[in-house]
Amino acid sequence: MPSSRGSRGSIGRVATAGGLVLLFLSTAACGGSEDKEAAPKGSPTNVAATVAGVVAPAKVEVIADLTGCKVKIRTEADELREGVCHTEKGDYLITTFPEEKYKLTWLDAASVYGGKYLVGTRWVVSAKPKLLEQLRPRLGGNIQQLRGVGPAPAPTTS
């Protein structure tokens, strides 16, 4: 008669491994705070970006929390989740994807509209360029310029 001990043992090993990973991540995220002047506030090496790198690919709610917003989920689908943030600094969308291929497909479709996006591992933030620059130190990622379709806009004089 087969024993159920093997499956419980596997679950115990997985739970132990998961606990060790969480312990490592929390230790890594909290360490290195002795020299706060070493990384300027706008630097991508800022502690918050390091923490974001540890949690990414993240849930919409985690990214929203890192940016200081209470997110309202707008879309829940197999291919993506999207949340809307309204803050004093501006409004933005946070989109997460279960796999990198869905993010790449989304970016390809968004390229029709052009614009700048903050792009990380299986997530994208859509906002005005100035706000993306402010969010990048907290989230990490890269700001990508997507080309639009059609003629380039005429230069403006400011």
PDB file of N, CA and C in Angstrom, residues 4-102:
ATOM      1  N   SER A   4       1.248   8.029   1.844  1.00  0.00           N
ATOM      2  CA  SER A   4       1.051   9.433   1.460  1.00  0.00           C
ATOM      3  C   SER A   4       2.178  10.300   1.994  1.00  0.00           C
ATOM      4  N   ARG A   5       3.103   9.680   2.687  1.00  0.00           N
ATOM      5  CA  ARG A   5       4.203  10.438   3.279  1.00  0.00           C
ATOM      6  C   ARG A   5       5.059  11.121   2.215  1.00  0.00           C
ATOM      7  N   GLY A   6       5.228  10.459   1.054  1.00  0.00           N
ATOM      8  CA  GLY A   6       6.055  11.038  -0.013  1.00  0.00           C
ATOM      9  C   GLY A   6       5.515  12.377  -0.484  1.00  0.00           C
ATOM     10  N   SER A   7       4.185  12.492  -0.649  1.00  0.00           N
ATOM     11  CA  SER A   7       3.627  13.760  -1.127  1.00  0.00           C
ATOM     12  C   SER A   7       3.724  14.837  -0.057  1.00  0.00           C
ATOM     13  N   ARG A   8       3.523  14.449   1.206  1.00  0.00           N
ATOM     14  CA  ARG A   8       3.666  15.441   2.275  1.00  0.00           C
ATOM     15  C   ARG A   8       5.111  15.877   2.404  1.00  0.00           C
ATOM     16  N   GLY A   9       6.030  14.941   2.200  1.00  0.00           N
ATOM     17  CA  GLY A   9       7.449  15.294   2.256  1.00  0.00           C
ATOM     18  C   GLY A   9       7.812  16.278   1.162  1.00  0.00           C
ATOM     19  N   SER A  10       7.242  16.075  -0.028  1.00  0.00           N
ATOM     20  CA  SER A  10       7.506  16.995  -1.142  1.00  0.00           C
ATOM     21  C   SER A  10       6.955  18.371  -0.848  1.00  0.00           C
ATOM     22  N   ILE A  11       5.750  18.385  -0.293  1.00  0.00           N
ATOM     23  CA  ILE A  11       5.138  19.675   0.048  1.00  0.00           C
ATOM     24  C   ILE A  11       5.974  20.381   1.111  1.00  0.00           C
ATOM     25  N   GLY A  12       6.436  19.628   2.088  1.00  0.00           N
ATOM     26  CA  GLY A  12       7.271  20.216   3.140  1.00  0.00           C
ATOM     27  C   GLY A  12       8.563  20.787   2.584  1.00  0.00           C
ATOM     28  N   ARG A  13       9.181  20.053   1.646  1.00  0.00           N
ATOM     29  CA  ARG A  13      10.432  20.558   1.037  1.00  0.00           C
ATOM     30  C   ARG A  13      10.163  21.818   0.229  1.00  0.00           C
ATOM     31  N   VAL A  14       9.034  21.841  -0.508  1.00  0.00           N
ATOM     32  CA  VAL A  14       8.691  23.031  -1.294  1.00  0.00           C
ATOM     33  C   VAL A  14       8.424  24.208  -0.360  1.00  0.00           C
ATOM     34  N   ALA A  15       7.686  23.975   0.721  1.00  0.00           N
ATOM     35  CA  ALA A  15       7.394  25.054   1.667  1.00  0.00           C
ATOM     36  C   ALA A  15       8.674  25.570   2.310  1.00  0.00           C
ATOM     37  N   THR A  16       9.585  24.655   2.665  1.00  0.00           N
ATOM     38  CA  THR A  16      10.857  25.072   3.258  1.00  0.00           C
ATOM     39  C   THR A  16      11.668  25.888   2.262  1.00  0.00           C
ATOM     40  N   ALA A  17      11.727  25.408   1.013  1.00  0.00           N
ATOM     41  CA  ALA A  17      12.474  26.136  -0.021  1.00  0.00           C
ATOM     42  C   ALA A  17      11.859  27.514  -0.250  1.00  0.00           C
ATOM     43  N   GLY A  18      10.517  27.568  -0.291  1.00  0.00           N
ATOM     44  CA  GLY A  18       9.841  28.856  -0.473  1.00  0.00           C
ATOM     45  C   GLY A  18      10.135  29.803   0.675  1.00  0.00           C
ATOM     46  N   GLY A  19      10.147  29.278   1.901  1.00  0.00           N
ATOM     47  CA  GLY A  19      10.465  30.110   3.059  1.00  0.00           C
ATOM     48  C   GLY A  19      11.881  30.646   3.005  1.00  0.00           C
ATOM     49  N   LEU A  20      12.812  29.802   2.558  1.00  0.00           N
ATOM     50  CA  LEU A  20      14.200  30.253   2.433  1.00  0.00           C
ATOM     51  C   LEU A  20      14.338  31.337   1.381  1.00  0.00           C
ATOM     52  N   VAL A  21      13.615  31.187   0.256  1.00  0.00           N
ATOM     53  CA  VAL A  21      13.657  32.214  -0.790  1.00  0.00           C
ATOM     54  C   VAL A  21      13.117  33.527  -0.241  1.00  0.00           C
ATOM     55  N   LEU A  22      11.984  33.475   0.476  1.00  0.00           N
ATOM     56  CA  LEU A  22      11.425  34.706   1.052  1.00  0.00           C
ATOM     57  C   LEU A  22      12.376  35.338   2.058  1.00  0.00           C
ATOM     58  N   LEU A  23      13.014  34.509   2.867  1.00  0.00           N
ATOM     59  CA  LEU A  23      13.983  35.028   3.832  1.00  0.00           C
ATOM     60  C   LEU A  23      15.130  35.714   3.106  1.00  0.00           C
ATOM     61  N   PHE A  24      15.638  35.078   2.052  1.00  0.00           N
ATOM     62  CA  PHE A  24      16.731  35.676   1.281  1.00  0.00           C
ATOM     63  C   PHE A  24      16.302  36.993   0.655  1.00  0.00           C
ATOM     64  N   LEU A  25      15.103  37.011   0.048  1.00  0.00           N
ATOM     65  CA  LEU A  25      14.629  38.226  -0.615  1.00  0.00           C
ATOM     66  C   LEU A  25      14.423  39.360   0.385  1.00  0.00           C
ATOM     67  N   SER A  26      13.863  39.040   1.547  1.00  0.00           N
ATOM     68  CA  SER A  26      13.644  40.107   2.525  1.00  0.00           C
ATOM     69  C   SER A  26      14.967  40.611   3.085  1.00  0.00           C
ATOM     70  N   THR A  27      15.939  39.733   3.247  1.00  0.00           N
ATOM     71  CA  THR A  27      17.256  40.152   3.719  1.00  0.00           C
ATOM     72  C   THR A  27      17.954  40.999   2.672  1.00  0.00           C
ATOM     73  N   ALA A  28      17.866  40.578   1.408  1.00  0.00           N
ATOM     74  CA  ALA A  28      18.511  41.320   0.320  1.00  0.00           C
ATOM     75  C   ALA A  28      17.859  42.682   0.134  1.00  0.00           C
ATOM     76  N   ALA A  29      16.532  42.747   0.280  1.00  0.00           N
ATOM     77  CA  ALA A  29      15.823  44.004   0.079  1.00  0.00           C
ATOM     78  C   ALA A  29      16.111  44.998   1.189  1.00  0.00           C
ATOM     79  N   CYS A  30      16.389  44.524   2.389  1.00  0.00           N
ATOM     80  CA  CYS A  30      16.577  45.415   3.529  1.00  0.00           C
ATOM     81  C   CYS A  30      18.031  45.743   3.795  1.00  0.00           C
ATOM     82  N   GLY A  31      18.940  45.061   3.175  1.00  0.00           N
ATOM     83  CA  GLY A  31      20.358  45.277   3.460  1.00  0.00           C
ATOM     84  C   GLY A  31      20.909  46.494   2.757  1.00  0.00           C
ATOM     85  N   GLY A  32      22.081  46.894   3.165  1.00  0.00           N
ATOM     86  CA  GLY A  32      22.819  47.956   2.485  1.00  0.00           C
ATOM     87  C   GLY A  32      22.295  49.345   2.728  1.00  0.00           C
ATOM     88  N   SER A  33      21.684  49.608   3.848  1.00  0.00           N
ATOM     89  CA  SER A  33      21.127  50.940   4.076  1.00  0.00           C
ATOM     90  C   SER A  33      22.094  51.848   4.818  1.00  0.00           C
ATOM     91  N   GLU A  34      23.313  51.400   5.038  1.00  0.00           N
ATOM     92  CA  GLU A  34      24.237  52.188   5.837  1.00  0.00           C
ATOM     93  C   GLU A  34      24.741  53.433   5.112  1.00  0.00           C
ATOM     94  N   ASP A  35      24.886  53.333   3.779  1.00  0.00           N
ATOM     95  CA  ASP A  35      25.428  54.450   3.025  1.00  0.00           C
ATOM     96  C   ASP A  35      24.356  55.009   2.102  1.00  0.00           C
ATOM     97  N   LYS A  36      23.408  55.761   2.674  1.00  0.00           N
ATOM     98  CA  LYS A  36      22.291  56.281   1.901  1.00  0.00           C
ATOM     99  C   LYS A  36      22.716  57.367   0.925  1.00  0.00           C
ATOM    100  N   GLU A  37      23.827  57.997   1.157  1.00  0.00           N
ATOM    101  CA  GLU A  37      24.271  59.073   0.270  1.00  0.00           C
ATOM    102  C   GLU A  37      24.967  58.524  -0.973  1.00  0.00           C
ATOM    103  N   ALA A  38      25.302  57.256  -0.992  1.00  0.00           N
ATOM    104  CA  ALA A  38      26.042  56.688  -2.118  1.00  0.00           C
ATOM    105  C   ALA A  38      25.227  56.709  -3.401  1.00  0.00           C
ATOM    106  N   ALA A  39      23.921  56.480  -3.330  1.00  0.00           N
ATOM    107  CA  ALA A  39      23.085  56.471  -4.523  1.00  0.00           C
ATOM    108  C   ALA A  39      22.162  57.684  -4.480  1.00  0.00           C
ATOM    109  N   PRO A  40      22.278  58.580  -5.485  1.00  0.00           N
ATOM    110  CA  PRO A  40      21.389  59.730  -5.517  1.00  0.00           C
ATOM    111  C   PRO A  40      19.933  59.289  -5.646  1.00  0.00           C
ATOM    112  N   LYS A  41      19.016  60.153  -5.205  1.00  0.00           N
ATOM    113  CA  LYS A  41      17.606  59.796  -5.210  1.00  0.00           C
ATOM    114  C   LYS A  41      17.099  59.433  -6.588  1.00  0.00           C
ATOM    115  N   GLY A  42      17.585  60.054  -7.637  1.00  0.00           N
ATOM    116  CA  GLY A  42      17.119  59.778  -8.984  1.00  0.00           C
ATOM    117  C   GLY A  42      17.842  58.630  -9.643  1.00  0.00           C
ATOM    118  N   SER A  43      18.743  58.004  -8.941  1.00  0.00           N
ATOM    119  CA  SER A  43      19.558  56.939  -9.520  1.00  0.00           C
ATOM    120  C   SER A  43      18.784  55.645  -9.637  1.00  0.00           C
ATOM    121  N   PRO A  44      18.954  54.913 -10.764  1.00  0.00           N
ATOM    122  CA  PRO A  44      18.293  53.623 -10.902  1.00  0.00           C
ATOM    123  C   PRO A  44      18.782  52.604  -9.878  1.00  0.00           C
ATOM    124  N   THR A  45      19.894  52.889  -9.201  1.00  0.00           N
ATOM    125  CA  THR A  45      20.397  51.970  -8.187  1.00  0.00           C
ATOM    126  C   THR A  45      19.802  52.274  -6.824  1.00  0.00           C
ATOM    127  N   ASN A  46      18.861  53.191  -6.788  1.00  0.00           N
ATOM    128  CA  ASN A  46      18.162  53.527  -5.554  1.00  0.00           C
ATOM    129  C   ASN A  46      17.587  52.250  -4.936  1.00  0.00           C
ATOM    130  N   VAL A  47      17.484  52.200  -3.618  1.00  0.00           N
ATOM    131  CA  VAL A  47      17.027  51.009  -2.912  1.00  0.00           C
ATOM    132  C   VAL A  47      15.661  50.560  -3.424  1.00  0.00           C
ATOM    133  N   ALA A  48      14.739  51.493  -3.673  1.00  0.00           N
ATOM    134  CA  ALA A  48      13.404  51.112  -4.132  1.00  0.00           C
ATOM    135  C   ALA A  48      13.481  50.366  -5.456  1.00  0.00           C
ATOM    136  N   ALA A  49      14.339  50.792  -6.364  1.00  0.00           N
ATOM    137  CA  ALA A  49      14.483  50.087  -7.634  1.00  0.00           C
ATOM    138  C   ALA A  49      15.062  48.705  -7.413  1.00  0.00           C
ATOM    139  N   THR A  50      15.960  48.583  -6.451  1.00  0.00           N
ATOM    140  CA  THR A  50      16.515  47.281  -6.123  1.00  0.00           C
ATOM    141  C   THR A  50      15.417  46.374  -5.592  1.00  0.00           C
ATOM    142  N   VAL A  51      14.577  46.906  -4.734  1.00  0.00           N
ATOM    143  CA  VAL A  51      13.464  46.129  -4.208  1.00  0.00           C
ATOM    144  C   VAL A  51      12.531  45.745  -5.350  1.00  0.00           C
ATOM    145  N   ALA A  52      12.259  46.687  -6.247  1.00  0.00           N
ATOM    146  CA  ALA A  52      11.385  46.396  -7.379  1.00  0.00           C
ATOM    147  C   ALA A  52      11.978  45.292  -8.239  1.00  0.00           C
ATOM    148  N   GLY A  53      13.286  45.308  -8.418  1.00  0.00           N
ATOM    149  CA  GLY A  53      13.932  44.257  -9.189  1.00  0.00           C
ATOM    150  C   GLY A  53      13.783  42.908  -8.536  1.00  0.00           C
ATOM    151  N   VAL A  54      13.726  42.892  -7.210  1.00  0.00           N
ATOM    152  CA  VAL A  54      13.575  41.639  -6.481  1.00  0.00           C
ATOM    153  C   VAL A  54      12.155  41.107  -6.645  1.00  0.00           C
ATOM    154  N   VAL A  55      11.145  41.974  -6.609  1.00  0.00           N
ATOM    155  CA  VAL A  55       9.775  41.505  -6.673  1.00  0.00           C
ATOM    156  C   VAL A  55       9.286  41.317  -8.096  1.00  0.00           C
ATOM    157  N   ALA A  56       9.927  41.925  -9.076  1.00  0.00           N
ATOM    158  CA  ALA A  56       9.473  41.786 -10.456  1.00  0.00           C
ATOM    159  C   ALA A  56       9.803  40.396 -10.961  1.00  0.00           C
ATOM    160  N   PRO A  57       9.002  39.786 -11.772  1.00  0.00           N
ATOM    161  CA  PRO A  57       7.752  40.321 -12.290  1.00  0.00           C
ATOM    162  C   PRO A  57       6.694  40.362 -11.196  1.00  0.00           C
ATOM    163  N   ALA A  58       6.052  41.495 -11.098  1.00  0.00           N
ATOM    164  CA  ALA A  58       5.175  41.734  -9.961  1.00  0.00           C
ATOM    165  C   ALA A  58       3.720  41.774 -10.372  1.00  0.00           C
ATOM    166  N   LYS A  59       2.881  41.757  -9.353  1.00  0.00           N
ATOM    167  CA  LYS A  59       1.463  41.958  -9.548  1.00  0.00           C
ATOM    168  C   LYS A  59       1.214  43.456  -9.690  1.00  0.00           C
ATOM    169  N   VAL A  60       0.099  43.790 -10.305  1.00  0.00           N
ATOM    170  CA  VAL A  60      -0.286  45.193 -10.461  1.00  0.00           C
ATOM    171  C   VAL A  60      -0.282  45.886  -9.101  1.00  0.00           C
ATOM    172  N   GLU A  61      -0.823  45.216  -8.091  1.00  0.00           N
ATOM    173  CA  GLU A  61      -0.939  45.812  -6.763  1.00  0.00           C
ATOM    174  C   GLU A  61       0.424  46.096  -6.134  1.00  0.00           C
ATOM    175  N   VAL A  62       1.399  45.243  -6.382  1.00  0.00           N
ATOM    176  CA  VAL A  62       2.741  45.442  -5.829  1.00  0.00           C
ATOM    177  C   VAL A  62       3.394  46.657  -6.470  1.00  0.00           C
ATOM    178  N   ILE A  63       3.291  46.766  -7.778  1.00  0.00           N
ATOM    179  CA  ILE A  63       3.868  47.920  -8.477  1.00  0.00           C
ATOM    180  C   ILE A  63       3.170  49.199  -8.023  1.00  0.00           C
ATOM    181  N   ALA A  64       1.858  49.159  -7.909  1.00  0.00           N
ATOM    182  CA  ALA A  64       1.105  50.338  -7.452  1.00  0.00           C
ATOM    183  C   ALA A  64       1.552  50.755  -6.061  1.00  0.00           C
ATOM    184  N   ASP A  65       1.750  49.782  -5.182  1.00  0.00           N
ATOM    185  CA  ASP A  65       2.194  50.086  -3.829  1.00  0.00           C
ATOM    186  C   ASP A  65       3.568  50.752  -3.838  1.00  0.00           C
ATOM    187  N   LEU A  66       4.458  50.291  -4.703  1.00  0.00           N
ATOM    188  CA  LEU A  66       5.790  50.902  -4.802  1.00  0.00           C
ATOM    189  C   LEU A  66       5.727  52.345  -5.297  1.00  0.00           C
ATOM    190  N   THR A  67       4.670  52.684  -6.046  1.00  0.00           N
ATOM    191  CA  THR A  67       4.537  54.042  -6.569  1.00  0.00           C
ATOM    192  C   THR A  67       3.661  54.919  -5.681  1.00  0.00           C
ATOM    193  N   GLY A  68       3.100  54.325  -4.616  1.00  0.00           N
ATOM    194  CA  GLY A  68       2.291  55.116  -3.692  1.00  0.00           C
ATOM    195  C   GLY A  68       0.873  55.341  -4.154  1.00  0.00           C
ATOM    196  N   CYS A  69       0.312  54.401  -4.891  1.00  0.00           N
ATOM    197  CA  CYS A  69      -1.046  54.580  -5.397  1.00  0.00           C
ATOM    198  C   CYS A  69      -1.928  53.418  -4.968  1.00  0.00           C
ATOM    199  N   LYS A  70      -3.204  53.711  -4.779  1.00  0.00           N
ATOM    200  CA  LYS A  70      -4.188  52.660  -4.546  1.00  0.00           C
ATOM    201  C   LYS A  70      -4.821  52.390  -5.901  1.00  0.00           C
ATOM    202  N   VAL A  71      -4.480  51.241  -6.461  1.00  0.00           N
ATOM    203  CA  VAL A  71      -4.841  50.929  -7.839  1.00  0.00           C
ATOM    204  C   VAL A  71      -6.280  50.431  -7.949  1.00  0.00           C
ATOM    205  N   LYS A  72      -6.899  50.754  -9.077  1.00  0.00           N
ATOM    206  CA  LYS A  72      -8.218  50.220  -9.412  1.00  0.00           C
ATOM    207  C   LYS A  72      -8.010  49.293 -10.611  1.00  0.00           C
ATOM    208  N   ILE A  73      -8.295  48.005 -10.428  1.00  0.00           N
ATOM    209  CA  ILE A  73      -8.108  47.035 -11.505  1.00  0.00           C
ATOM    210  C   ILE A  73      -9.143  47.299 -12.586  1.00  0.00           C
ATOM    211  N   ARG A  74      -8.667  47.429 -13.806  1.00  0.00           N
ATOM    212  CA  ARG A  74      -9.522  47.745 -14.945  1.00  0.00           C
ATOM    213  C   ARG A  74      -9.739  46.534 -15.847  1.00  0.00           C
ATOM    214  N   THR A  75      -8.707  45.710 -15.997  1.00  0.00           N
ATOM    215  CA  THR A  75      -8.788  44.558 -16.884  1.00  0.00           C
ATOM    216  C   THR A  75      -8.170  43.343 -16.217  1.00  0.00           C
ATOM    217  N   GLU A  76      -8.900  42.245 -16.220  1.00  0.00           N
ATOM    218  CA  GLU A  76      -8.360  40.963 -15.760  1.00  0.00           C
ATOM    219  C   GLU A  76      -8.614  39.968 -16.877  1.00  0.00           C
ATOM    220  N   ALA A  77      -7.554  39.506 -17.524  1.00  0.00           N
ATOM    221  CA  ALA A  77      -7.661  38.548 -18.619  1.00  0.00           C
ATOM    222  C   ALA A  77      -6.531  37.537 -18.484  1.00  0.00           C
ATOM    223  N   ASP A  78      -6.606  36.480 -19.258  1.00  0.00           N
ATOM    224  CA  ASP A  78      -5.557  35.461 -19.215  1.00  0.00           C
ATOM    225  C   ASP A  78      -4.214  36.037 -19.651  1.00  0.00           C
ATOM    226  N   GLU A  79      -4.227  36.996 -20.575  1.00  0.00           N
ATOM    227  CA  GLU A  79      -2.991  37.532 -21.151  1.00  0.00           C
ATOM    228  C   GLU A  79      -2.405  38.705 -20.383  1.00  0.00           C
ATOM    229  N   LEU A  80      -3.234  39.398 -19.589  1.00  0.00           N
ATOM    230  CA  LEU A  80      -2.740  40.583 -18.878  1.00  0.00           C
ATOM    231  C   LEU A  80      -3.689  40.981 -17.771  1.00  0.00           C
ATOM    232  N   ARG A  81      -3.149  41.798 -16.857  1.00  0.00           N
ATOM    233  CA  ARG A  81      -3.944  42.497 -15.836  1.00  0.00           C
ATOM    234  C   ARG A  81      -3.553  43.960 -15.942  1.00  0.00           C
ATOM    235  N   GLU A  82      -4.544  44.824 -15.829  1.00  0.00           N
ATOM    236  CA  GLU A  82      -4.273  46.253 -15.963  1.00  0.00           C
ATOM    237  C   GLU A  82      -4.974  47.013 -14.856  1.00  0.00           C
ATOM    238  N   GLY A  83      -4.233  47.930 -14.240  1.00  0.00           N
ATOM    239  CA  GLY A  83      -4.789  48.767 -13.193  1.00  0.00           C
ATOM    240  C   GLY A  83      -4.549  50.234 -13.479  1.00  0.00           C
ATOM    241  N   VAL A  84      -5.442  51.064 -12.984  1.00  0.00           N
ATOM    242  CA  VAL A  84      -5.371  52.510 -13.182  1.00  0.00           C
ATOM    243  C   VAL A  84      -4.993  53.167 -11.864  1.00  0.00           C
ATOM    244  N   CYS A  85      -4.038  54.095 -11.937  1.00  0.00           N
ATOM    245  CA  CYS A  85      -3.639  54.878 -10.772  1.00  0.00           C
ATOM    246  C   CYS A  85      -3.915  56.350 -11.037  1.00  0.00           C
ATOM    247  N   HIS A  86      -4.540  56.986 -10.070  1.00  0.00           N
ATOM    248  CA  HIS A  86      -4.768  58.438 -10.119  1.00  0.00           C
ATOM    249  C   HIS A  86      -4.024  59.036  -8.936  1.00  0.00           C
ATOM    250  N   THR A  87      -3.016  59.873  -9.214  1.00  0.00           N
ATOM    251  CA  THR A  87      -2.249  60.509  -8.149  1.00  0.00           C
ATOM    252  C   THR A  87      -2.135  62.000  -8.424  1.00  0.00           C
ATOM    253  N   GLU A  88      -1.608  62.729  -7.454  1.00  0.00           N
ATOM    254  CA  GLU A  88      -1.391  64.166  -7.631  1.00  0.00           C
ATOM    255  C   GLU A  88      -0.387  64.433  -8.746  1.00  0.00           C
ATOM    256  N   LYS A  89       0.581  63.536  -8.912  1.00  0.00           N
ATOM    257  CA  LYS A  89       1.605  63.712  -9.949  1.00  0.00           C
ATOM    258  C   LYS A  89       1.077  63.413 -11.343  1.00  0.00           C
ATOM    259  N   GLY A  90       0.007  62.638 -11.430  1.00  0.00           N
ATOM    260  CA  GLY A  90      -0.567  62.298 -12.726  1.00  0.00           C
ATOM    261  C   GLY A  90      -1.208  60.924 -12.701  1.00  0.00           C
ATOM    262  N   ASP A  91      -1.862  60.591 -13.797  1.00  0.00           N
ATOM    263  CA  ASP A  91      -2.529  59.308 -13.931  1.00  0.00           C
ATOM    264  C   ASP A  91      -1.647  58.368 -14.753  1.00  0.00           C
ATOM    265  N   TYR A  92      -1.742  57.069 -14.449  1.00  0.00           N
ATOM    266  CA  TYR A  92      -0.966  56.097 -15.212  1.00  0.00           C
ATOM    267  C   TYR A  92      -1.602  54.723 -15.135  1.00  0.00           C
ATOM    268  N   LEU A  93      -1.229  53.893 -16.097  1.00  0.00           N
ATOM    269  CA  LEU A  93      -1.701  52.520 -16.176  1.00  0.00           C
ATOM    270  C   LEU A  93      -0.560  51.581 -15.861  1.00  0.00           C
ATOM    271  N   ILE A  94      -0.850  50.542 -15.104  1.00  0.00           N
ATOM    272  CA  ILE A  94       0.117  49.494 -14.816  1.00  0.00           C
ATOM    273  C   ILE A  94      -0.429  48.221 -15.442  1.00  0.00           C
ATOM    274  N   THR A  95       0.345  47.607 -16.321  1.00  0.00           N
ATOM    275  CA  THR A  95      -0.081  46.385 -16.990  1.00  0.00           C
ATOM    276  C   THR A  95       0.936  45.297 -16.696  1.00  0.00           C
ATOM    277  N   THR A  96       0.453  44.144 -16.237  1.00  0.00           N
ATOM    278  CA  THR A  96       1.339  43.006 -15.984  1.00  0.00           C
ATOM    279  C   THR A  96       0.911  41.840 -16.861  1.00  0.00           C
ATOM    280  N   PHE A  97       1.862  40.946 -17.104  1.00  0.00           N
ATOM    281  CA  PHE A  97       1.657  39.841 -18.025  1.00  0.00           C
ATOM    282  C   PHE A  97       2.141  38.534 -17.391  1.00  0.00           C
ATOM    283  N   PRO A  98       1.437  37.421 -17.637  1.00  0.00           N
ATOM    284  CA  PRO A  98       1.868  36.148 -17.058  1.00  0.00           C
ATOM    285  C   PRO A  98       3.132  35.592 -17.714  1.00  0.00           C
ATOM    286  N   GLU A  99       3.403  36.017 -18.943  1.00  0.00           N
ATOM    287  CA  GLU A  99       4.595  35.571 -19.656  1.00  0.00           C
ATOM    288  C   GLU A  99       5.159  36.731 -20.463  1.00  0.00           C
ATOM    289  N   GLU A 100       6.462  36.698 -20.678  1.00  0.00           N
ATOM    290  CA  GLU A 100       7.153  37.755 -21.420  1.00  0.00           C
ATOM    291  C   GLU A 100       6.588  37.898 -22.840  1.00  0.00           C
ATOM    292  N   LYS A 101       6.191  36.801 -23.460  1.00  0.00           N
ATOM    293  CA  LYS A 101       5.689  36.866 -24.841  1.00  0.00           C
ATOM    294  C   LYS A 101       4.439  37.743 -24.940  1.00  0.00           C
ATOM    295  N   TYR A 102       3.606  37.751 -23.906  1.00  0.00           N
ATOM    296  CA  TYR A 102       2.421  38.604 -23.926  1.00  0.00           C
ATOM    297  C   TYR A 102       2.802  40.077 -23.830  1.00  0.00           C
TER     298      TYR A 102
END
